[in-house]
Tab-separated table of C-alpha atoms in Angstrom:
chain	number	residue	atom	x	y	z
B	882	MET	CA	-67.860	-22.669	8.100
B	883	THR	CA	-65.774	-19.513	7.110
B	884	THR	CA	-63.110	-19.510	5.273
B	885	GLN	CA	-60.464	-18.008	7.518
B	886	THR	CA	-61.398	-20.774	9.976
B	887	ILE	CA	-59.822	-23.836	7.589
B	888	LEU	CA	-57.771	-22.259	6.007
B	889	PRO	CA	-54.157	-20.837	7.842
B	890	VAL	CA	-55.223	-17.162	5.983
B	891	ASP	CA	-57.668	-15.019	4.344
B	892	ALA	CA	-58.541	-13.827	1.489
B	893	GLU	CA	-58.002	-9.823	2.634
B	894	SER	CA	-54.584	-10.850	4.655
B	895	LEU	CA	-53.796	-12.581	1.251
B	896	LYS	CA	-54.049	-9.366	-0.580
B	897	VAL	CA	-52.154	-7.560	1.752
B	898	ILE	CA	-48.977	-10.186	1.323
B	899	SER	CA	-49.434	-9.434	-2.012
B	900	LYS	CA	-49.395	-5.563	-1.533
B	901	ARG	CA	-46.171	-6.177	0.735
B	902	ASN	CA	-44.657	-7.907	-2.403
B	903	ASN	CA	-45.573	-5.085	-4.791
B	904	GLU	CA	-46.568	-8.159	-7.158
B	905	PRO	CA	-48.768	-7.980	-10.395
B	906	ASP	CA	-52.300	-8.202	-10.524
B	907	TRP	CA	-52.406	-10.917	-12.297
B	908	LEU	CA	-50.675	-12.968	-9.796
B	909	THR	CA	-52.682	-11.787	-6.656
B	910	GLU	CA	-55.668	-13.138	-9.022
B	911	LEU	CA	-53.918	-16.437	-9.232
B	912	ARG	CA	-53.667	-16.563	-5.094
B	913	PHE	CA	-57.216	-15.243	-4.645
B	914	LYS	CA	-58.856	-18.399	-7.022
B	915	ALA	CA	-55.882	-20.959	-5.432
B	916	LEU	CA	-57.402	-19.708	-1.966
B	917	GLU	CA	-61.022	-20.551	-2.819
B	918	LEU	CA	-60.153	-23.874	-4.544
B	919	ALA	CA	-58.133	-24.404	-0.664
B	920	ALA	CA	-61.464	-24.493	0.909
B	921	GLN	CA	-63.144	-26.908	-1.609
B	922	LEU	CA	-60.625	-29.329	-2.028
B	923	GLU	CA	-59.596	-32.558	0.005
B	924	LEU	CA	-56.003	-33.766	1.106
B	925	PRO	CA	-54.051	-35.619	-1.524
B	926	LYS	CA	-55.333	-39.356	-1.292
B	927	LEU	CA	-51.817	-41.477	-0.594
B	928	GLU	CA	-51.153	-45.057	-0.916
B	929	LYS	CA	-51.678	-46.517	2.548
B	930	THR	CA	-50.681	-43.868	4.287
B	931	ARG	CA	-53.143	-41.476	6.312
B	932	ILE	CA	-51.776	-37.862	5.545
B	933	ASP	CA	-54.913	-36.152	7.438
B	934	ARG	CA	-52.918	-37.550	10.668
B	935	TRP	CA	-49.993	-35.445	9.715
B	936	ASN	CA	-49.206	-31.871	10.875
B	937	THR	CA	-50.664	-30.101	7.554
B	938	GLN	CA	-51.822	-27.104	8.939
B	939	ALA	CA	-48.714	-25.615	10.592
B	940	TYR	CA	-48.223	-23.080	7.791
B	941	GLY	CA	-47.177	-20.313	10.308
B	942	LYS	CA	-47.640	-16.226	8.981
B	943	TYR	CA	-46.058	-14.684	6.311
B	944	GLN	CA	-42.835	-12.981	7.591
B	945	GLU	CA	-40.831	-9.983	5.694
B	946	ALA	CA	-37.189	-11.264	5.048
B	947	THR	CA	-34.061	-9.070	5.497
B	948	VAL	CA	-31.894	-9.076	2.927
B	949	ILE	CA	-28.130	-9.703	3.078
B	950	GLN	CA	-25.660	-8.365	1.071
B	951	SER	CA	-22.970	-10.910	1.613
B	952	LEU	CA	-22.610	-14.486	2.833
B	953	ASP	CA	-21.076	-13.438	5.923
B	954	GLY	CA	-24.291	-12.816	7.322
B	955	VAL	CA	-25.994	-15.767	6.642
B	956	PRO	CA	-26.504	-18.707	9.457
B	957	ASN	CA	-24.183	-21.103	10.518
B	958	SER	CA	-26.569	-23.715	10.091
B	959	ILE	CA	-25.768	-23.541	5.688
B	960	GLN	CA	-22.595	-21.709	5.861
B	961	ASP	CA	-21.391	-26.081	4.833
B	962	LEU	CA	-23.835	-25.876	1.571
B	963	ILE	CA	-22.017	-22.495	-0.036
B	964	LYS	CA	-18.319	-22.710	0.914
B	965	ASP	CA	-18.122	-23.790	-3.053
B	966	HIS	CA	-20.374	-21.038	-4.109
B	967	GLU	CA	-17.580	-18.812	-5.000
B	968	ALA	CA	-16.903	-21.642	-7.813
B	969	SER	CA	-19.888	-21.383	-9.325
B	970	GLY	CA	-21.038	-17.575	-8.524
B	971	SER	CA	-24.077	-18.124	-8.865
B	972	LEU	CA	-26.565	-18.843	-5.985
B	973	ILE	CA	-29.910	-17.572	-4.173
B	974	VAL	CA	-30.740	-18.088	-0.387
B	975	GLN	CA	-33.881	-18.061	1.177
B	976	ARG	CA	-34.272	-17.858	4.602
B	977	ASN	CA	-37.987	-18.820	6.303
B	978	SER	CA	-40.059	-16.479	4.123
B	979	GLY	CA	-38.451	-14.731	1.441
B	980	VAL	CA	-35.392	-14.808	-0.423
B	981	VAL	CA	-32.452	-12.980	1.969
B	982	TYR	CA	-29.391	-12.826	-1.162
B	983	THR	CA	-29.128	-13.682	-5.020
B	984	LYS	CA	-26.082	-13.620	-7.490
B	985	LEU	CA	-25.814	-14.393	-10.596
B	986	SER	CA	-22.499	-14.877	-12.240
B	987	PRO	CA	-22.093	-11.993	-14.625
B	988	GLU	CA	-21.367	-14.380	-18.060
B	989	LEU	CA	-24.321	-16.402	-17.691
B	990	SER	CA	-26.549	-12.791	-16.938
B	991	ALA	CA	-24.716	-11.711	-20.446
B	992	GLN	CA	-25.886	-14.903	-22.028
B	993	GLY	CA	-29.493	-13.832	-21.209
B	994	VAL	CA	-29.589	-16.470	-17.872
B	995	ILE	CA	-32.179	-15.218	-15.491
B	996	PHE	CA	-31.606	-16.648	-11.785
B	997	THR	CA	-33.672	-14.635	-9.145
B	998	ASP	CA	-36.160	-15.184	-7.116
B	999	LEU	CA	-39.909	-15.645	-8.013
B	1000	HIS	CA	-41.419	-12.638	-6.589
B	1001	THR	CA	-39.013	-10.263	-8.583
B	1002	ALA	CA	-39.242	-12.486	-11.625
B	1003	ALA	CA	-43.147	-11.639	-11.407
B	1004	ARG	CA	-42.631	-8.453	-11.215
B	1005	GLU	CA	-39.716	-8.389	-14.070
B	1006	HIS	CA	-40.442	-10.586	-16.378
B	1007	GLY	CA	-44.408	-11.291	-15.963
B	1008	GLU	CA	-45.781	-12.400	-19.195
B	1009	LEU	CA	-43.189	-15.128	-19.048
B	1010	VAL	CA	-43.496	-16.384	-15.718
B	1011	LYS	CA	-47.901	-15.955	-16.619
B	1012	THR	CA	-47.123	-18.572	-19.263
B	1013	TYR	CA	-45.910	-21.133	-17.215
B	1014	LEU	CA	-46.710	-20.777	-13.498
B	1015	HIS	CA	-48.890	-23.792	-11.995
B	1016	ASN	CA	-49.230	-24.675	-15.338
B	1017	ALA	CA	-47.739	-28.344	-14.314
B	1018	VAL	CA	-48.138	-28.065	-10.426
B	1019	LYS	CA	-51.551	-27.249	-10.910
B	1020	SER	CA	-53.860	-25.948	-7.892
B	1021	ASP	CA	-56.773	-27.787	-8.573
B	1022	GLU	CA	-55.291	-31.340	-8.093
B	1023	ASN	CA	-55.842	-31.191	-3.933
B	1024	SER	CA	-55.960	-28.617	-1.202
B	1025	VAL	CA	-51.936	-29.385	-0.450
B	1026	THR	CA	-51.366	-27.584	-4.208
B	1027	ALA	CA	-53.999	-25.058	-3.521
B	1028	LEU	CA	-52.516	-23.646	-0.505
B	1029	HIS	CA	-49.388	-23.549	-1.996
B	1030	ALA	CA	-50.335	-21.243	-4.988
B	1031	ALA	CA	-52.256	-18.623	-2.532
B	1032	LEU	CA	-49.361	-18.956	-0.467
B	1033	TRP	CA	-46.174	-19.697	-2.064
B	1034	ASN	CA	-43.330	-17.347	-0.678
B	1035	GLY	CA	-39.538	-16.305	-2.190
B	1036	GLY	CA	-38.864	-19.292	-4.303
B	1037	VAL	CA	-36.643	-19.214	-7.806
B	1038	PHE	CA	-36.924	-18.244	-11.661
B	1039	LEU	CA	-34.375	-19.790	-13.788
B	1040	TYR	CA	-34.831	-19.246	-17.296
B	1041	VAL	CA	-32.422	-20.559	-19.893
B	1042	PRO	CA	-32.294	-18.888	-23.612
B	1043	LYS	CA	-32.038	-21.273	-26.830
B	1044	ASN	CA	-28.954	-22.914	-28.039
B	1045	VAL	CA	-27.308	-21.782	-24.189
B	1046	GLU	CA	-25.292	-24.189	-22.225
B	1047	VAL	CA	-24.855	-23.839	-18.252
B	1048	THR	CA	-21.482	-25.721	-17.847
B	1049	THR	CA	-21.665	-24.888	-13.909
B	1050	PRO	CA	-24.592	-25.933	-11.345
B	1051	LEU	CA	-26.830	-22.982	-10.174
B	1052	GLN	CA	-27.620	-23.767	-6.239
B	1053	ALA	CA	-30.037	-22.583	-3.779
B	1054	ILE	CA	-30.206	-22.969	-0.670
B	1055	PHE	CA	-33.776	-22.948	1.486
B	1056	LEU	CA	-33.500	-22.720	5.392
B	1057	THR	CA	-36.174	-23.007	7.960
B	1058	ASP	CA	-35.608	-21.655	11.774
B	1059	GLU	CA	-38.421	-19.562	12.577
B	1060	ALA	CA	-41.371	-22.204	13.224
B	1061	GLN	CA	-43.901	-18.916	13.136
B	1062	ALA	CA	-42.940	-17.737	9.452
B	1063	THR	CA	-44.466	-19.647	6.391
B	1064	PHE	CA	-42.032	-21.639	4.374
B	1065	ALA	CA	-43.599	-22.290	0.960
B	1066	PRO	CA	-40.759	-21.723	-2.256
B	1067	HIS	CA	-41.802	-22.328	-5.215
B	1068	ILE	CA	-39.080	-23.255	-8.010
B	1069	LEU	CA	-39.821	-22.428	-12.000
B	1070	ILE	CA	-37.299	-23.835	-14.664
B	1071	VAL	CA	-38.067	-22.939	-18.130
B	1072	ALA	CA	-35.184	-24.442	-20.603
B	1073	GLU	CA	-35.496	-23.188	-24.263
B	1074	MET	CA	-34.914	-25.114	-27.317
B	1075	ASN	CA	-31.255	-26.697	-27.382
B	1076	SER	CA	-30.437	-25.406	-23.740
B	1077	SER	CA	-28.566	-27.107	-20.800
B	1078	VAL	CA	-28.151	-26.451	-17.206
B	1079	THR	CA	-27.866	-28.150	-13.882
B	1080	TYR	CA	-29.622	-26.874	-10.909
B	1081	VAL	CA	-28.746	-27.977	-7.158
B	1082	ASP	CA	-30.952	-26.795	-4.454
B	1083	ASN	CA	-30.727	-27.931	-0.553
B	1084	TYR	CA	-33.246	-27.647	2.460
B	1085	VAL	CA	-31.875	-27.651	5.721
B	1086	SER	CA	-33.615	-26.944	8.884
B	1087	GLY	CA	-32.537	-24.824	11.814
B	1088	GLU	CA	-33.384	-24.909	15.694
B	1089	LEU	CA	-36.848	-24.800	15.847
B	1090	ASP	CA	-39.361	-23.699	18.660
B	1091	GLY	CA	-42.331	-25.758	17.237
B	1092	ASP	CA	-43.804	-27.741	14.682
B	1093	ILE	CA	-43.337	-26.023	10.711
B	1094	LEU	CA	-44.934	-27.717	7.082
B	1095	HIS	CA	-43.202	-26.837	4.357
B	1096	ASN	CA	-45.536	-26.947	1.206
B	1097	GLY	CA	-43.163	-26.378	-1.790
B	1098	ALA	CA	-43.769	-27.080	-5.731
B	1099	ALA	CA	-41.166	-27.216	-8.439
B	1100	GLU	CA	-42.077	-26.869	-12.409
B	1101	VAL	CA	-39.808	-27.671	-14.877
B	1102	PHE	CA	-40.577	-27.053	-18.594
B	1103	ILE	CA	-37.958	-28.209	-21.158
B	1104	LYS	CA	-37.895	-27.376	-24.686
B	1105	ALA	CA	-36.917	-29.360	-27.638
B	1106	GLY	CA	-33.650	-30.536	-27.746
B	1107	ALA	CA	-32.625	-29.144	-24.204
B	1108	LYS	CA	-31.040	-31.130	-21.176
B	1109	VAL	CA	-31.802	-30.447	-17.485
B	1110	ARG	CA	-30.673	-32.137	-14.682
B	1111	TYR	CA	-32.076	-31.558	-11.394
B	1112	ALA	CA	-30.562	-32.235	-8.147
B	1113	SER	CA	-32.529	-32.156	-4.871
B	1114	VAL	CA	-31.520	-33.352	-1.342
B	1115	HIS	CA	-33.923	-32.145	1.466
B	1116	GLN	CA	-32.626	-32.779	5.175
B	1117	LEU	CA	-35.456	-30.974	7.151
B	1118	GLY	CA	-35.686	-31.637	11.061
B	1119	GLU	CA	-37.917	-33.841	12.696
B	1120	SER	CA	-39.952	-30.999	13.560
B	1121	VAL	CA	-40.743	-30.021	9.997
B	1122	THR	CA	-43.633	-32.185	7.768
B	1123	ASP	CA	-42.121	-31.998	4.106
B	1124	LEU	CA	-44.780	-32.198	1.630
B	1125	SER	CA	-43.360	-31.848	-1.625
B	1126	TYR	CA	-44.217	-31.538	-5.645
B	1127	ARG	CA	-41.869	-31.714	-8.652
B	1128	ARG	CA	-42.935	-31.963	-11.794
B	1129	ALA	CA	-41.147	-31.551	-15.578
B	1130	VAL	CA	-42.820	-31.085	-18.510
B	1131	VAL	CA	-40.477	-32.468	-21.309
B	1132	GLU	CA	-40.710	-31.540	-24.717
B	1133	ASN	CA	-38.955	-33.235	-28.225
B	1134	ASP	CA	-35.988	-34.702	-27.870
B	1135	ALA	CA	-35.544	-33.018	-23.919
B	1136	SER	CA	-34.380	-34.789	-21.264
B	1137	ILE	CA	-35.229	-34.454	-17.369
B	1138	GLU	CA	-32.562	-36.084	-14.937
B	1139	TRP	CA	-33.748	-36.044	-11.472
B	1140	ILE	CA	-31.552	-36.665	-8.110
B	1141	VAL	CA	-32.845	-36.606	-5.400
B	1142	GLY	CA	-32.026	-37.288	-1.710
B	1143	GLU	CA	-34.851	-37.895	1.171
B	1144	MET	CA	-32.686	-37.019	4.304
B	1145	ASN	CA	-35.612	-35.495	6.515
B	1146	SER	CA	-36.082	-36.453	9.890
B	1147	GLY	CA	-40.116	-35.757	9.633
B	1148	ASP	CA	-42.989	-37.061	8.193
B	1149	THR	CA	-42.535	-36.715	4.467
B	1150	MET	CA	-44.797	-36.793	1.395
B	1151	SER	CA	-42.837	-36.247	-1.995
B	1152	ASN	CA	-43.936	-36.870	-5.418
B	1153	THR	CA	-41.613	-36.905	-8.553
B	1154	ASN	CA	-43.474	-36.784	-11.956
B	1155	SER	CA	-42.268	-36.595	-15.350
B	1156	ILE	CA	-44.239	-35.748	-18.179
B	1157	LEU	CA	-42.835	-37.072	-21.499
B	1158	LYS	CA	-44.249	-34.964	-23.977
B	1159	GLY	CA	-42.539	-35.268	-27.338
B	1160	ASN	CA	-41.291	-37.250	-29.054
B	1161	GLY	CA	-37.811	-38.840	-27.774
B	1162	SER	CA	-38.036	-37.213	-25.030
B	1163	THR	CA	-36.364	-39.157	-21.700
B	1164	THR	CA	-36.422	-38.490	-17.903
B	1165	ASP	CA	-33.938	-40.454	-15.774
B	1166	ALA	CA	-34.538	-40.346	-11.883
B	1167	LYS	CA	-32.615	-41.486	-8.826
B	1168	VAL	CA	-34.317	-41.692	-5.695
B	1169	ILE	CA	-32.457	-42.053	-2.085
B	1170	ALA	CA	-33.688	-42.271	1.072
B	1171	VAL	CA	-33.528	-42.621	4.326
B	1172	GLY	CA	-36.239	-43.346	7.282
B	1173	SER	CA	-35.023	-43.792	11.133
B	1174	GLY	CA	-37.444	-43.041	14.676
B	1175	ALA	CA	-40.776	-42.899	14.246
B	1176	GLN	CA	-41.290	-41.236	10.588
B	1177	LYS	CA	-43.963	-41.935	8.095
B	1178	LEU	CA	-42.944	-41.700	4.824
B	1179	ASN	CA	-44.347	-41.794	1.359
B	1180	TYR	CA	-42.601	-41.388	-2.136
B	1181	THR	CA	-43.573	-41.564	-5.997
B	1182	THR	CA	-42.210	-41.259	-8.388
B	1183	GLN	CA	-43.634	-41.271	-11.695
B	1184	ALA	CA	-43.627	-41.172	-15.777
B	1185	GLN	CA	-45.874	-40.486	-18.185
B	1186	HIS	CA	-44.986	-41.002	-21.815
B	1187	PHE	CA	-47.574	-39.028	-24.502
B	1188	GLY	CA	-44.742	-39.170	-26.925
B	1189	LYS	CA	-43.334	-41.908	-29.390
B	1190	SER	CA	-39.992	-43.300	-28.693
B	1191	SER	CA	-40.127	-41.824	-25.153
B	1192	THR	CA	-37.700	-43.461	-22.683
B	1193	SER	CA	-38.192	-43.486	-18.790
B	1194	GLN	CA	-35.839	-44.860	-16.389
B	1195	MET	CA	-36.753	-44.966	-12.782
B	1196	ILE	CA	-34.721	-46.425	-9.499
B	1197	THR	CA	-35.449	-45.558	-5.647
B	1198	ARG	CA	-33.918	-46.992	-3.084
B	1199	ALA	CA	-34.936	-46.694	0.978
B	1200	VAL	CA	-33.387	-47.501	3.789
B	1201	ILE	CA	-35.881	-48.290	7.364
B	1202	ARG	CA	-34.555	-48.077	10.434
B	1203	GLU	CA	-36.649	-48.205	14.140
B	1204	LYS	CA	-39.924	-47.857	14.183
B	1205	ALA	CA	-40.004	-45.959	10.841
B	1206	THR	CA	-42.520	-46.707	8.103
B	1207	ALA	CA	-41.975	-46.224	4.209
B	1208	ILE	CA	-44.460	-46.459	1.384
B	1209	ILE	CA	-42.625	-46.401	-2.277
B	1210	ASN	CA	-44.155	-46.151	-5.147
B	1211	GLY	CA	-43.064	-46.441	-8.993
B	1212	ILE	CA	-46.024	-45.578	-11.499
B	1213	THR	CA	-45.057	-46.062	-14.994
B	1214	LYS	CA	-47.979	-44.811	-17.984
B	1215	ILE	CA	-47.843	-45.477	-21.207
B	1216	GLU	CA	-50.852	-43.625	-23.139
B	1217	LYS	CA	-52.237	-44.794	-26.199
B	1218	GLY	CA	-50.242	-43.297	-29.416
B	1219	ALA	CA	-46.893	-43.096	-27.247
B	1220	SER	CA	-45.527	-46.314	-29.506
B	1221	LYS	CA	-41.865	-47.007	-29.102
B	1222	SER	CA	-41.303	-45.815	-25.515
B	1223	ASP	CA	-39.722	-47.580	-23.405
B	1224	GLY	CA	-40.134	-47.489	-19.301
B	1225	GLN	CA	-38.083	-49.267	-16.827
B	1226	GLN	CA	-38.381	-48.873	-12.922
B	1227	THR	CA	-36.939	-50.459	-9.809
B	1228	GLU	CA	-38.246	-50.063	-6.038
B	1229	LYS	CA	-36.132	-51.386	-3.376
B	1230	VAL	CA	-36.806	-50.973	0.702
B	1231	LEU	CA	-33.698	-52.578	2.731
B	1232	MET	CA	-34.792	-52.748	6.458
B	1233	LEU	CA	-32.852	-52.570	9.288
B	1234	SER	CA	-34.676	-53.067	12.794
B	1235	PRO	CA	-38.158	-56.059	13.063
B	1236	LYS	CA	-40.199	-52.966	13.283
B	1237	ALA	CA	-39.704	-50.865	10.555
B	1238	ARG	CA	-41.956	-51.286	7.073
B	1239	GLY	CA	-41.327	-51.122	3.868
B	1240	ASP	CA	-43.597	-51.190	0.902
B	1241	ALA	CA	-42.371	-50.908	-2.601
B	1242	ASN	CA	-45.613	-50.912	-4.960
B	1243	PRO	CA	-44.375	-50.852	-8.870
B	1244	ILE	CA	-47.231	-49.886	-11.264
B	1245	LEU	CA	-47.183	-50.387	-15.182
B	1246	LEU	CA	-49.759	-47.973	-16.635
B	1247	ILE	CA	-50.046	-49.553	-20.227
B	1248	ASP	CA	-52.340	-48.191	-22.956
B	1249	GLU	CA	-50.495	-48.855	-26.112
B	1250	ASP	CA	-48.926	-52.385	-27.299
B	1251	ASP	CA	-45.890	-51.535	-29.481
B	1252	VAL	CA	-44.034	-50.481	-26.039
B	1253	THR	CA	-41.389	-52.251	-23.869
B	1254	ALA	CA	-41.996	-51.773	-19.935
B	1255	GLY	CA	-40.557	-53.512	-16.781
B	1256	HIS	CA	-39.973	-53.374	-13.314
B	1257	ALA	CA	-38.165	-54.652	-10.470
B	1258	ALA	CA	-39.241	-54.452	-6.902
B	1259	SER	CA	-38.062	-55.815	-3.174
B	1260	VAL	CA	-38.048	-55.566	0.497
B	1261	GLY	CA	-35.976	-57.052	2.916
B	1262	GLN	CA	-33.835	-57.291	5.951
B	1263	VAL	CA	-30.143	-57.530	5.872
B	1264	ASN	CA	-28.522	-60.484	5.519
B	1265	PRO	CA	-27.336	-62.182	8.167
B	1266	GLU	CA	-24.604	-64.060	6.063
B	1267	GLN	CA	-22.892	-61.001	4.460
B	1268	ILE	CA	-22.688	-59.570	8.303
B	1269	PHE	CA	-21.091	-63.086	9.292
B	1270	TYR	CA	-18.367	-63.485	6.429
B	1271	LEU	CA	-17.668	-59.718	7.753
B	1272	MET	CA	-17.089	-60.069	10.627
B	1273	SER	CA	-15.081	-63.491	10.407
B	1274	ARG	CA	-12.814	-60.809	8.475
B	1275	GLY	CA	-12.189	-58.974	11.311
B	1276	ILE	CA	-14.525	-56.095	10.874
B	1277	SER	CA	-16.928	-55.121	13.927
B	1278	ARG	CA	-20.781	-55.946	13.511
B	1279	SER	CA	-21.454	-51.889	13.287
B	1280	GLU	CA	-19.266	-51.438	10.127
B	1281	ALA	CA	-20.132	-54.733	8.613
B	1282	GLU	CA	-23.782	-53.774	8.741
B	1283	ALA	CA	-22.533	-49.991	7.654
B	1284	LEU	CA	-21.107	-51.722	4.641
B	1285	VAL	CA	-23.958	-53.351	3.874
B	1286	ILE	CA	-26.038	-50.760	3.839
B	1287	TYR	CA	-23.723	-48.704	1.753
B	1288	GLY	CA	-23.480	-51.250	-0.923
B	1289	PHE	CA	-27.015	-51.281	-0.829
B	1290	LEU	CA	-27.355	-47.490	-2.294
B	1291	ALA	CA	-24.421	-48.012	-4.081
B	1292	PRO	CA	-25.806	-47.990	-7.530
B	1293	VAL	CA	-27.785	-45.528	-7.033
B	1294	VAL	CA	-25.375	-42.920	-5.508
B	1295	SER	CA	-22.550	-44.457	-7.733
B	1296	GLN	CA	-24.584	-42.490	-10.277
B	1297	ILE	CA	-24.817	-39.234	-9.670
B	1298	PRO	CA	-22.603	-37.417	-11.728
B	1299	LEU	CA	-22.062	-34.585	-9.015
B	1300	GLU	CA	-19.205	-35.245	-6.699
B	1301	GLY	CA	-19.939	-32.649	-4.546
B	1302	LEU	CA	-23.317	-34.012	-4.428
B	1303	GLN	CA	-22.274	-37.758	-3.774
B	1304	ALA	CA	-19.944	-36.938	-0.899
B	1305	GLN	CA	-23.308	-34.561	1.093
B	1306	LEU	CA	-25.283	-37.892	0.877
B	1307	GLN	CA	-22.688	-39.838	2.141
B	1308	SER	CA	-22.159	-37.878	4.878
B	1309	LEU	CA	-26.044	-37.349	5.164
B	1310	VAL	CA	-26.600	-41.190	5.294
B	1311	GLU	CA	-24.065	-41.692	8.015
B	1312	ARG	CA	-25.607	-39.059	10.188
B	1313	LYS	CA	-28.770	-40.650	8.953
B	1314	LEU	CA	-27.874	-43.844	10.541
B	1315	GLY	CA	-26.319	-42.737	13.906
B	1316	GLN	CA	-22.655	-43.372	12.704
């Protein structure tokens, strides 16, 4: 079987795309090697999920993007997401296969912050990008990560120099509205020693005339004493299959905070992993998800402790309705030598209909004696006594169910420190629940 018959692109086409983007030779070589790996590797093996039955081949073809100079030219489907842009002054917009708009505030630029698409960064900051690219989400993990490394397009490169504190969130929007266009953005963030930054992105789909696959990856490298807050909301439509890997490598006394809203309408797999490499490193992951229709969902949150006195906290809450099914995995791995570490996790699933299915799987893997670790997990339906009590106070059944659901999600949503993101997630939850 030839490479061309089993892969969405051949080596010659990949070379043409790389040349069109004026990519350096080292990056083209990385793409070729990843394409070779993709032909040899298998799909990832997911807990209780047959990903081989999903639509994992709808990559489309690379389509060159048309750059716009003003936000007046962005599609209506993302207008609401950019209305607060003027306050931050820093925004990247990708549409299908390429970035169409980039802006970094002059104040941040003067401090040495880099915020641009990854293609531009590979040309202008090659040694920096080469040092980190594909070092957290590795191309040889499985065929999905290999194909991502071969085909990624657009994306974001964010670099924060030593001791620089970025107080205003930097934002990116990724839009797919052309089913024939490859959609595979890659996010690469490097926060140098004692820096801090908040990054927020949204994944959105417009009207599509066919199925499309989003194969995305995010890599975050956090140096000693640095702090990164990474917020991501996925609200892709029913015709989009979403495969996303997120990884952070956290060094001494550094921290990563994940805030993830899984609000897609199509089949979704996501893996969010914090690698606590340094002593005193910390991770705090908050994930909320709503499944509806006939969605198949598989969410994994991981923390790998290597450093001494490292701390992880993971909270996932999912609401499943209609015929949707969800597998929620929490994995805490404390390696030998990571003494005094503390790993805590909670997974809770609320099912709203008899045909909805949810499965919460807490996993603790401990190879060190002097540690603290714990987990909590629950799967259940809406408590009829709570509904009855609220209805006895004059509240309709639909309003009572909504209050119970929001109360279930509130412990996670209320901890999100970004007011705008809280409001956005609340609106998306209401939409997903048909309210």
